[in-house]
Amino acid sequence: MGLAHDREAWRELIDLDALSRWMNREGLGAGPIEDAATLGGGTQNILLRFVRAGREYVLRRPPRRPRPESDEVMRREMKVLAALRGTDVPHPEFIAGCGDPAVLGTAFYLMEPVEGFNATVALPTLHAGDAALRRRMGEAIVDGAIALSRIDPHERGLGDLGKLDGWLDRQVPRWRAQLDGYAKFDGWTGLEALPDVDAICAWLEANRPATMQPGLIHGDYHLANVMYRNDAPELAAIVDWELASRGDPLLDLGWLTATWRDPDEAETRVSVTPWDGFPSLEEIVDRYLGATGRSAADAHWYSVLAPFKLGAILEGSHARACAGLTPKPIGDALHAHTISLFHRALRRIGR
């Protein structure tokens, strides 16, 4: 019910006449906006595909109930996408954006449509029927992270994106504080309901790399946030750039290993079906390190940090559900995922 409601939310939230007037000022076609329809996928933002003067566009704006920072997130996304133009990082091509909420009520931007599919939704017949092709799909997502790791934010005009000073030192305290902060929600089951948080944090602090190699990071890099070409195993685009920032690109590799299938887990989370053919965890790490020359020890540290960070974020939904602020089934499912992520981190430190 909620998803169907959200798919029609654009009719209330996007004034096509106001959008047309703005596009006129930007020199983006003329005449009426036609064939407007929302795109499926994530529920955090609204994507509206439409045609004007024979050209297709996709508009991206915050959800029906924007967060206080939503407009700034939109402005950051459009800045990053514009900066990636002409690089070998697969991404949606940025057309134009408006950071002023006076036009449509929130910041928004236009991008070229991406022709492709999300592998976590379903595989086309071509990809579903060929394990060798699926292996190349796994290699392609690693290659996307490799390409992103080579972007120099300063050269691309992104030198003010995020704060680098103390970036490494902030990671563990930041996400431990996030967990501790959930105590404000009545009924939250607390740290005692989670695997050994103290052991994870202690290991991360004791083994923190001495230095970092700053670069551009996606911040939420996994199979659900890439689109593949319909006719090949290569990436069509990396999407959902709302967490993009400067930091150590090894975090994107860590995020990939936090969300990749781990055969050591009793209950594996298979994000793509069929899974056979996809490279193993070890193979995706080896491919990344072989191409970037990064340290295996540093990569291991990020492979522990990433599941800890992701779990700390997901546990927030459980805490809010305990307080009756979000649906309990969603909170319970994400709590179970947090537990599995923390167990994954503990196995990686030998606990």
mmCIF file of C-alpha atoms in Angstrom:
data_model
loop_
_atom_site.group_PDB
_atom_site.id
_atom_site.type_symbol
_atom_site.label_atom_id
_atom_site.label_comp_id
_atom_site.label_asym_id
_atom_site.label_seq_id
_atom_site.Cartn_x
_atom_site.Cartn_y
_atom_site.Cartn_z
ATOM 1 C CA MET A 1 0.000 0.000 0.000
ATOM 2 C CA GLY A 2 2.772 2.449 0.947
ATOM 3 C CA LEU A 3 4.797 1.763 -2.182
ATOM 4 C CA ALA A 4 1.793 2.246 -4.476
ATOM 5 C CA HIS A 5 1.043 5.497 -2.656
ATOM 6 C CA ASP A 6 4.609 6.698 -3.101
ATOM 7 C CA ARG A 7 4.593 5.856 -6.804
ATOM 8 C CA GLU A 8 1.837 8.386 -7.309
ATOM 9 C CA ALA A 9 3.268 10.946 -4.885
ATOM 10 C CA TRP A 10 4.811 12.934 -7.718
ATOM 11 C CA ARG A 11 1.365 14.150 -8.795
ATOM 12 C CA GLU A 12 1.083 16.075 -5.536
ATOM 13 C CA LEU A 13 4.746 17.023 -5.226
ATOM 14 C CA ILE A 14 5.887 17.969 -8.739
ATOM 15 C CA ASP A 15 4.164 20.873 -10.461
ATOM 16 C CA LEU A 16 4.724 20.133 -14.141
ATOM 17 C CA ASP A 17 3.851 23.679 -15.160
ATOM 18 C CA ALA A 18 6.458 25.091 -12.765
ATOM 19 C CA LEU A 19 8.941 22.512 -14.009
ATOM 20 C CA SER A 20 8.237 23.523 -17.624
ATOM 21 C CA ARG A 21 8.829 27.190 -16.837
ATOM 22 C CA TRP A 22 12.144 26.355 -15.157
ATOM 23 C CA MET A 23 13.194 24.180 -18.101
ATOM 24 C CA ASN A 24 12.325 27.047 -20.443
ATOM 25 C CA ARG A 25 14.718 29.291 -18.545
ATOM 26 C CA GLU A 26 17.386 26.579 -18.729
ATOM 27 C CA GLY A 27 16.904 26.137 -22.481
ATOM 28 C CA LEU A 28 15.765 22.537 -22.081
ATOM 29 C CA GLY A 29 13.235 22.035 -24.839
ATOM 30 C CA ALA A 30 9.798 23.535 -25.260
ATOM 31 C CA GLY A 31 6.195 22.488 -25.098
ATOM 32 C CA PRO A 32 4.365 20.170 -22.712
ATOM 33 C CA ILE A 33 5.854 17.523 -20.474
ATOM 34 C CA GLU A 34 4.550 14.139 -21.580
ATOM 35 C CA ASP A 35 4.527 10.486 -20.490
ATOM 36 C CA ALA A 36 5.463 11.275 -16.876
ATOM 37 C CA ALA A 37 5.811 8.161 -14.731
ATOM 38 C CA THR A 38 7.729 7.248 -11.613
ATOM 39 C CA LEU A 39 10.569 4.768 -11.776
ATOM 40 C CA GLY A 40 10.714 1.836 -9.394
ATOM 41 C CA GLY A 41 13.589 1.122 -7.059
ATOM 42 C CA GLY A 42 14.467 2.775 -3.784
ATOM 43 C CA THR A 43 11.880 4.482 -1.598
ATOM 44 C CA GLN A 44 14.070 7.288 -0.285
ATOM 45 C CA ASN A 45 13.750 9.629 -3.253
ATOM 46 C CA ILE A 46 11.278 10.210 -6.058
ATOM 47 C CA LEU A 47 12.377 9.543 -9.639
ATOM 48 C CA LEU A 48 10.143 10.821 -12.421
ATOM 49 C CA ARG A 49 10.817 9.906 -16.038
ATOM 50 C CA PHE A 50 9.239 12.091 -18.710
ATOM 51 C CA VAL A 51 9.570 13.353 -22.265
ATOM 52 C CA ARG A 52 9.783 16.916 -23.502
ATOM 53 C CA ALA A 53 10.292 17.924 -27.121
ATOM 54 C CA GLY A 54 11.273 14.353 -27.965
ATOM 55 C CA ARG A 55 13.993 14.109 -25.305
ATOM 56 C CA GLU A 56 13.748 11.850 -22.261
ATOM 57 C CA TYR A 57 14.642 13.075 -18.786
ATOM 58 C CA VAL A 58 14.695 11.691 -15.262
ATOM 59 C CA LEU A 59 13.965 14.081 -12.402
ATOM 60 C CA ARG A 60 15.232 13.219 -8.931
ATOM 61 C CA ARG A 61 13.950 14.923 -5.785
ATOM 62 C CA PRO A 62 13.629 14.069 -2.073
ATOM 63 C CA PRO A 63 10.797 11.874 -0.767
ATOM 64 C CA ARG A 64 7.321 13.014 0.185
ATOM 65 C CA ARG A 65 8.509 13.869 3.692
ATOM 66 C CA PRO A 66 11.968 15.392 3.203
ATOM 67 C CA ARG A 67 14.501 15.340 6.010
ATOM 68 C CA PRO A 68 15.968 18.663 7.151
ATOM 69 C CA GLU A 69 19.120 17.950 5.155
ATOM 70 C CA SER A 70 17.366 16.692 1.997
ATOM 71 C CA ASP A 71 17.933 19.822 -0.097
ATOM 72 C CA GLU A 72 21.618 19.873 0.769
ATOM 73 C CA VAL A 73 21.853 16.180 -0.146
ATOM 74 C CA MET A 74 20.320 16.940 -3.557
ATOM 75 C CA ARG A 75 22.788 19.777 -4.109
ATOM 76 C CA ARG A 76 25.673 17.476 -3.186
ATOM 77 C CA GLU A 77 24.457 14.754 -5.557
ATOM 78 C CA MET A 78 24.205 17.121 -8.507
ATOM 79 C CA LYS A 79 27.663 18.521 -7.764
ATOM 80 C CA VAL A 80 29.176 15.034 -7.708
ATOM 81 C CA LEU A 81 27.413 13.871 -10.873
ATOM 82 C CA ALA A 82 28.448 17.029 -12.721
ATOM 83 C CA ALA A 83 32.040 16.467 -11.575
ATOM 84 C CA LEU A 84 32.032 12.887 -12.895
ATOM 85 C CA ARG A 85 31.177 13.982 -16.437
ATOM 86 C CA GLY A 86 33.799 12.684 -18.863
ATOM 87 C CA THR A 87 35.326 10.183 -16.426
ATOM 88 C CA ASP A 88 35.316 6.393 -16.776
ATOM 89 C CA VAL A 89 33.129 6.030 -13.667
ATOM 90 C CA PRO A 90 29.731 4.723 -14.862
ATOM 91 C CA HIS A 91 27.125 7.209 -13.648
ATOM 92 C CA PRO A 92 23.872 8.871 -14.712
ATOM 93 C CA GLU A 93 24.695 11.835 -16.935
ATOM 94 C CA PHE A 94 23.796 15.079 -15.179
ATOM 95 C CA ILE A 95 21.744 17.536 -17.271
ATOM 96 C CA ALA A 96 20.815 20.429 -14.981
ATOM 97 C CA GLY A 97 19.766 21.042 -11.404
ATOM 98 C CA CYS A 98 18.024 23.542 -9.176
ATOM 99 C CA GLY A 99 19.151 23.978 -5.595
ATOM 100 C CA ASP A 100 16.454 26.557 -4.862
ATOM 101 C CA PRO A 101 13.393 24.948 -3.231
ATOM 102 C CA ALA A 102 11.252 27.880 -4.390
ATOM 103 C CA VAL A 103 10.741 26.241 -7.804
ATOM 104 C CA LEU A 104 9.292 22.844 -6.846
ATOM 105 C CA GLY A 105 9.327 22.933 -3.052
ATOM 106 C CA THR A 106 12.658 21.102 -2.784
ATOM 107 C CA ALA A 107 15.964 21.010 -4.598
ATOM 108 C CA PHE A 108 15.932 18.692 -7.618
ATOM 109 C CA TYR A 109 17.918 17.791 -10.696
ATOM 110 C CA LEU A 110 17.529 16.282 -14.140
ATOM 111 C CA MET A 111 19.660 13.463 -15.518
ATOM 112 C CA GLU A 112 19.735 11.255 -18.566
ATOM 113 C CA PRO A 113 17.773 7.993 -18.257
ATOM 114 C CA VAL A 114 19.904 4.939 -17.569
ATOM 115 C CA GLU A 115 19.091 1.974 -19.773
ATOM 116 C CA GLY A 116 19.719 -1.052 -17.642
ATOM 117 C CA PHE A 117 18.493 -3.186 -14.760
ATOM 118 C CA ASN A 118 18.970 -3.614 -11.036
ATOM 119 C CA ALA A 119 20.279 -7.121 -10.435
ATOM 120 C CA THR A 120 18.733 -7.321 -6.949
ATOM 121 C CA VAL A 121 15.260 -6.939 -8.477
ATOM 122 C CA ALA A 122 15.591 -9.572 -11.218
ATOM 123 C CA LEU A 123 18.051 -10.778 -13.827
ATOM 124 C CA PRO A 124 17.130 -10.679 -17.514
ATOM 125 C CA THR A 125 17.104 -13.999 -19.313
ATOM 126 C CA LEU A 126 20.555 -13.337 -20.814
ATOM 127 C CA HIS A 127 22.209 -12.857 -17.411
ATOM 128 C CA ALA A 128 20.130 -15.429 -15.537
ATOM 129 C CA GLY A 129 21.105 -18.157 -17.965
ATOM 130 C CA ASP A 130 24.892 -17.725 -17.992
ATOM 131 C CA ALA A 131 27.099 -18.239 -14.915
ATOM 132 C CA ALA A 132 30.150 -16.931 -16.804
ATOM 133 C CA LEU A 133 28.271 -13.717 -17.517
ATOM 134 C CA ARG A 134 27.390 -13.417 -13.830
ATOM 135 C CA ARG A 135 31.046 -13.753 -12.936
ATOM 136 C CA ARG A 136 31.781 -10.810 -15.202
ATOM 137 C CA MET A 137 28.958 -8.900 -13.485
ATOM 138 C CA GLY A 138 30.753 -9.399 -10.174
ATOM 139 C CA GLU A 139 34.016 -8.245 -11.686
ATOM 140 C CA ALA A 140 32.288 -5.215 -13.191
ATOM 141 C CA ILE A 141 31.037 -3.908 -9.855
ATOM 142 C CA VAL A 142 34.560 -4.187 -8.479
ATOM 143 C CA ASP A 143 35.882 -2.347 -11.522
ATOM 144 C CA GLY A 144 33.374 0.422 -10.840
ATOM 145 C CA ALA A 145 34.825 0.873 -7.359
ATOM 146 C CA ILE A 146 38.328 0.827 -8.826
ATOM 147 C CA ALA A 147 37.440 3.555 -11.325
ATOM 148 C CA LEU A 148 35.913 5.656 -8.556
ATOM 149 C CA SER A 149 39.007 5.228 -6.375
ATOM 150 C CA ARG A 150 41.088 6.910 -9.087
ATOM 151 C CA ILE A 151 39.069 10.137 -9.074
ATOM 152 C CA ASP A 152 40.953 13.086 -7.564
ATOM 153 C CA PRO A 153 38.283 15.158 -5.793
ATOM 154 C CA HIS A 154 40.420 18.304 -5.867
ATOM 155 C CA GLU A 155 40.962 18.088 -9.617
ATOM 156 C CA ARG A 156 37.208 17.600 -10.099
ATOM 157 C CA GLY A 157 36.170 20.590 -8.031
ATOM 158 C CA LEU A 158 35.117 18.497 -5.060
ATOM 159 C CA GLY A 159 37.804 19.659 -2.655
ATOM 160 C CA ASP A 160 35.177 20.907 -0.184
ATOM 161 C CA LEU A 161 33.148 17.698 -0.123
ATOM 162 C CA GLY A 162 33.305 16.360 3.405
ATOM 163 C CA LYS A 163 35.942 16.893 6.066
ATOM 164 C CA LEU A 164 39.194 14.962 5.774
ATOM 165 C CA ASP A 165 40.896 16.162 8.966
ATOM 166 C CA GLY A 166 40.678 13.367 11.513
ATOM 167 C CA TRP A 167 38.592 11.237 9.155
ATOM 168 C CA LEU A 168 40.134 7.944 10.259
ATOM 169 C CA ASP A 169 40.072 8.856 13.937
ATOM 170 C CA ARG A 170 36.375 9.759 13.769
ATOM 171 C CA GLN A 171 35.075 6.529 12.284
ATOM 172 C CA VAL A 172 34.730 4.252 15.312
ATOM 173 C CA PRO A 173 33.598 6.900 17.850
ATOM 174 C CA ARG A 174 31.081 8.244 15.337
ATOM 175 C CA TRP A 175 29.293 4.935 14.814
ATOM 176 C CA ARG A 176 29.604 3.782 18.412
ATOM 177 C CA ALA A 177 27.927 7.048 19.421
ATOM 178 C CA GLN A 178 25.220 6.353 16.860
ATOM 179 C CA LEU A 179 24.464 3.057 18.573
ATOM 180 C CA ASP A 180 24.575 4.536 22.067
ATOM 181 C CA GLY A 181 22.196 7.284 20.954
ATOM 182 C CA TYR A 182 19.399 4.789 20.323
ATOM 183 C CA ALA A 183 18.909 4.566 24.091
ATOM 184 C CA LYS A 184 16.636 7.600 23.736
ATOM 185 C CA PHE A 185 14.007 5.375 22.103
ATOM 186 C CA ASP A 186 11.716 3.775 24.671
ATOM 187 C CA GLY A 187 11.792 -0.004 24.539
ATOM 188 C CA TRP A 188 15.015 -0.377 22.514
ATOM 189 C CA THR A 189 16.562 -3.731 23.329
ATOM 190 C CA GLY A 190 19.979 -2.140 23.807
ATOM 191 C CA LEU A 191 23.562 -3.161 23.177
ATOM 192 C CA GLU A 192 23.089 -6.353 25.185
ATOM 193 C CA ALA A 193 20.862 -7.684 22.390
ATOM 194 C CA LEU A 194 23.698 -7.255 19.880
ATOM 195 C CA PRO A 195 26.897 -9.260 19.394
ATOM 196 C CA ASP A 196 30.009 -8.009 21.194
ATOM 197 C CA VAL A 197 30.083 -4.336 20.217
ATOM 198 C CA ASP A 198 32.928 -3.585 22.627
ATOM 199 C CA ALA A 199 35.149 -6.233 21.022
ATOM 200 C CA ILE A 200 34.515 -4.863 17.521
ATOM 201 C CA CYS A 201 35.244 -1.284 18.573
ATOM 202 C CA ALA A 202 38.360 -2.267 20.525
ATOM 203 C CA TRP A 203 39.773 -4.169 17.563
ATOM 204 C CA LEU A 204 39.046 -1.331 15.152
ATOM 205 C CA GLU A 205 40.747 1.203 17.414
ATOM 206 C CA ALA A 206 43.767 -1.023 18.017
ATOM 207 C CA ASN A 207 44.237 -1.831 14.329
ATOM 208 C CA ARG A 208 43.339 1.500 12.746
ATOM 209 C CA PRO A 209 45.589 2.267 9.755
ATOM 210 C CA ALA A 210 48.220 4.895 10.457
ATOM 211 C CA THR A 211 47.312 6.882 7.359
ATOM 212 C CA MET A 212 44.633 7.084 4.711
ATOM 213 C CA GLN A 213 44.673 7.739 0.979
ATOM 214 C CA PRO A 214 41.923 10.320 0.457
ATOM 215 C CA GLY A 215 39.657 10.131 -2.539
ATOM 216 C CA LEU A 216 36.028 10.179 -3.586
ATOM 217 C CA ILE A 217 33.776 7.565 -2.002
ATOM 218 C CA HIS A 218 30.230 6.580 -2.936
ATOM 219 C CA GLY A 219 29.357 5.706 0.647
ATOM 220 C CA ASP A 220 26.746 3.005 -0.039
ATOM 221 C CA TYR A 221 28.388 0.836 -2.674
ATOM 222 C CA HIS A 222 26.664 -2.505 -3.236
ATOM 223 C CA LEU A 223 24.676 -4.464 -5.795
ATOM 224 C CA ALA A 224 21.395 -2.634 -5.175
ATOM 225 C CA ASN A 225 23.041 0.701 -6.029
ATOM 226 C CA VAL A 226 24.334 -0.159 -9.481
ATOM 227 C CA MET A 227 22.545 -0.779 -12.754
ATOM 228 C CA TYR A 228 23.792 -3.242 -15.339
ATOM 229 C CA ARG A 229 23.528 -3.045 -19.093
ATOM 230 C CA ASN A 230 20.680 -5.045 -20.574
ATOM 231 C CA ASP A 231 22.908 -6.578 -23.239
ATOM 232 C CA ALA A 232 26.182 -7.134 -21.350
ATOM 233 C CA PRO A 233 27.648 -7.783 -17.884
ATOM 234 C CA GLU A 234 29.152 -4.297 -17.581
ATOM 235 C CA LEU A 235 27.769 -1.530 -15.390
ATOM 236 C CA ALA A 236 25.401 0.949 -16.980
ATOM 237 C CA ALA A 237 25.655 3.301 -13.993
ATOM 238 C CA ILE A 238 26.408 3.608 -10.304
ATOM 239 C CA VAL A 239 23.338 5.259 -8.751
ATOM 240 C CA ASP A 240 22.174 6.817 -5.464
ATOM 241 C CA TRP A 241 25.040 9.201 -4.720
ATOM 242 C CA GLU A 242 23.440 10.802 -1.663
ATOM 243 C CA LEU A 243 26.224 9.636 0.694
ATOM 244 C CA ALA A 244 29.098 10.589 -1.608
ATOM 245 C CA SER A 245 31.948 12.317 0.171
ATOM 246 C CA ARG A 246 35.693 12.467 0.477
ATOM 247 C CA GLY A 247 37.345 9.753 2.497
ATOM 248 C CA ASP A 248 39.298 6.557 1.939
ATOM 249 C CA PRO A 249 37.931 4.717 -1.141
ATOM 250 C CA LEU A 250 38.700 1.441 0.619
ATOM 251 C CA LEU A 251 35.461 2.062 2.501
ATOM 252 C CA ASP A 252 33.562 1.328 -0.730
ATOM 253 C CA LEU A 253 35.383 -1.991 -1.019
ATOM 254 C CA GLY A 254 34.568 -2.671 2.636
ATOM 255 C CA TRP A 255 30.903 -1.921 1.963
ATOM 256 C CA LEU A 256 30.929 -4.349 -0.931
ATOM 257 C CA THR A 257 32.389 -7.088 1.282
ATOM 258 C CA ALA A 258 29.855 -6.259 4.017
ATOM 259 C CA THR A 259 26.980 -6.887 1.619
ATOM 260 C CA TRP A 260 28.454 -9.723 -0.501
ATOM 261 C CA ARG A 261 27.455 -13.320 0.061
ATOM 262 C CA ASP A 262 29.578 -14.969 2.752
ATOM 263 C CA PRO A 263 29.600 -18.789 2.540
ATOM 264 C CA ASP A 264 30.653 -19.015 6.215
ATOM 265 C CA GLU A 265 27.257 -17.747 7.322
ATOM 266 C CA ALA A 266 24.640 -20.341 8.196
ATOM 267 C CA GLU A 267 21.883 -18.206 6.687
ATOM 268 C CA THR A 268 23.262 -16.501 3.625
ATOM 269 C CA ARG A 269 21.613 -13.403 2.244
ATOM 270 C CA VAL A 270 21.509 -13.883 -1.504
ATOM 271 C CA SER A 271 20.912 -10.483 -3.043
ATOM 272 C CA VAL A 272 20.847 -11.808 -6.620
ATOM 273 C CA THR A 273 19.250 -15.001 -7.918
ATOM 274 C CA PRO A 274 20.802 -17.124 -9.303
ATOM 275 C CA TRP A 275 24.056 -16.384 -7.457
ATOM 276 C CA ASP A 276 26.342 -19.089 -8.838
ATOM 277 C CA GLY A 277 29.055 -17.647 -11.026
ATOM 278 C CA PHE A 278 29.603 -14.478 -8.999
ATOM 279 C CA PRO A 279 33.168 -14.148 -7.658
ATOM 280 C CA SER A 280 33.911 -15.035 -4.063
ATOM 281 C CA LEU A 281 34.663 -12.485 -1.355
ATOM 282 C CA GLU A 282 38.355 -13.230 -1.666
ATOM 283 C CA GLU A 283 38.276 -12.797 -5.419
ATOM 284 C CA ILE A 284 36.623 -9.385 -5.345
ATOM 285 C CA VAL A 285 39.129 -8.142 -2.769
ATOM 286 C CA ASP A 286 42.066 -9.543 -4.754
ATOM 287 C CA ARG A 287 40.797 -7.879 -7.925
ATOM 288 C CA TYR A 288 40.520 -4.498 -6.207
ATOM 289 C CA LEU A 289 43.890 -4.698 -4.482
ATOM 290 C CA GLY A 290 45.611 -5.932 -7.633
ATOM 291 C CA ALA A 291 44.334 -2.939 -9.591
ATOM 292 C CA THR A 292 44.881 -0.272 -6.942
ATOM 293 C CA GLY A 293 47.973 -1.494 -5.129
ATOM 294 C CA ARG A 294 46.297 -0.889 -1.788
ATOM 295 C CA SER A 295 47.319 -2.743 1.366
ATOM 296 C CA ALA A 296 45.592 -6.017 2.233
ATOM 297 C CA ALA A 297 45.878 -5.101 5.929
ATOM 298 C CA ASP A 298 44.089 -1.805 5.368
ATOM 299 C CA ALA A 299 41.431 -3.534 3.267
ATOM 300 C CA HIS A 300 40.886 -5.988 6.125
ATOM 301 C CA TRP A 301 40.341 -3.117 8.568
ATOM 302 C CA TYR A 302 37.682 -1.637 6.302
ATOM 303 C CA SER A 303 36.082 -5.069 5.924
ATOM 304 C CA VAL A 304 35.419 -4.910 9.689
ATOM 305 C CA LEU A 305 34.515 -1.226 9.855
ATOM 306 C CA ALA A 306 31.934 -1.450 7.056
ATOM 307 C CA PRO A 307 29.640 -4.121 8.582
ATOM 308 C CA PHE A 308 29.909 -2.356 11.939
ATOM 309 C CA LYS A 309 28.934 0.980 10.389
ATOM 310 C CA LEU A 310 26.125 -0.510 8.297
ATOM 311 C CA GLY A 311 24.751 -2.386 11.289
ATOM 312 C CA ALA A 312 24.876 0.753 13.413
ATOM 313 C CA ILE A 313 22.784 2.547 10.797
ATOM 314 C CA LEU A 314 20.247 -0.273 10.357
ATOM 315 C CA GLU A 315 19.752 -0.723 14.091
ATOM 316 C CA GLY A 316 18.173 2.719 14.141
ATOM 317 C CA SER A 317 15.070 1.351 12.428
ATOM 318 C CA HIS A 318 14.789 -1.333 15.099
ATOM 319 C CA ALA A 319 15.135 1.251 17.877
ATOM 320 C CA ARG A 320 12.430 3.406 16.311
ATOM 321 C CA ALA A 321 10.213 0.348 15.861
ATOM 322 C CA CYS A 322 10.616 -0.505 19.539
ATOM 323 C CA ALA A 323 9.283 2.965 20.310
ATOM 324 C CA GLY A 324 6.356 2.466 17.927
ATOM 325 C CA LEU A 325 7.631 4.973 15.385
ATOM 326 C CA THR A 326 8.150 2.567 12.474
ATOM 327 C CA PRO A 327 6.550 -0.793 11.580
ATOM 328 C CA LYS A 328 7.746 -3.585 13.846
ATOM 329 C CA PRO A 329 8.264 -6.189 11.068
ATOM 330 C CA ILE A 330 10.697 -3.825 9.321
ATOM 331 C CA GLY A 331 12.486 -3.061 12.573
ATOM 332 C CA ASP A 332 12.761 -6.746 13.448
ATOM 333 C CA ALA A 333 14.125 -7.648 10.015
ATOM 334 C CA LEU A 334 16.763 -4.927 10.125
ATOM 335 C CA HIS A 335 17.693 -5.866 13.698
ATOM 336 C CA ALA A 336 18.338 -9.417 12.506
ATOM 337 C CA HIS A 337 20.455 -8.023 9.692
ATOM 338 C CA THR A 338 22.440 -5.909 12.168
ATOM 339 C CA ILE A 339 23.137 -8.989 14.255
ATOM 340 C CA SER A 340 24.395 -10.875 11.189
ATOM 341 C CA LEU A 341 26.595 -7.926 10.202
ATOM 342 C CA PHE A 342 28.149 -7.696 13.658
ATOM 343 C CA HIS A 343 28.776 -11.456 13.641
ATOM 344 C CA ARG A 344 30.441 -10.992 10.253
ATOM 345 C CA ALA A 345 32.699 -8.304 11.743
ATOM 346 C CA LEU A 346 33.537 -10.537 14.709
ATOM 347 C CA ARG A 347 34.473 -13.470 12.477
ATOM 348 C CA ARG A 348 36.814 -11.191 10.566
ATOM 349 C CA ILE A 349 38.694 -10.326 13.751
ATOM 350 C CA GLY A 350 38.848 -13.967 14.794
ATOM 351 C CA ARG A 351 36.148 -13.852 17.470
#
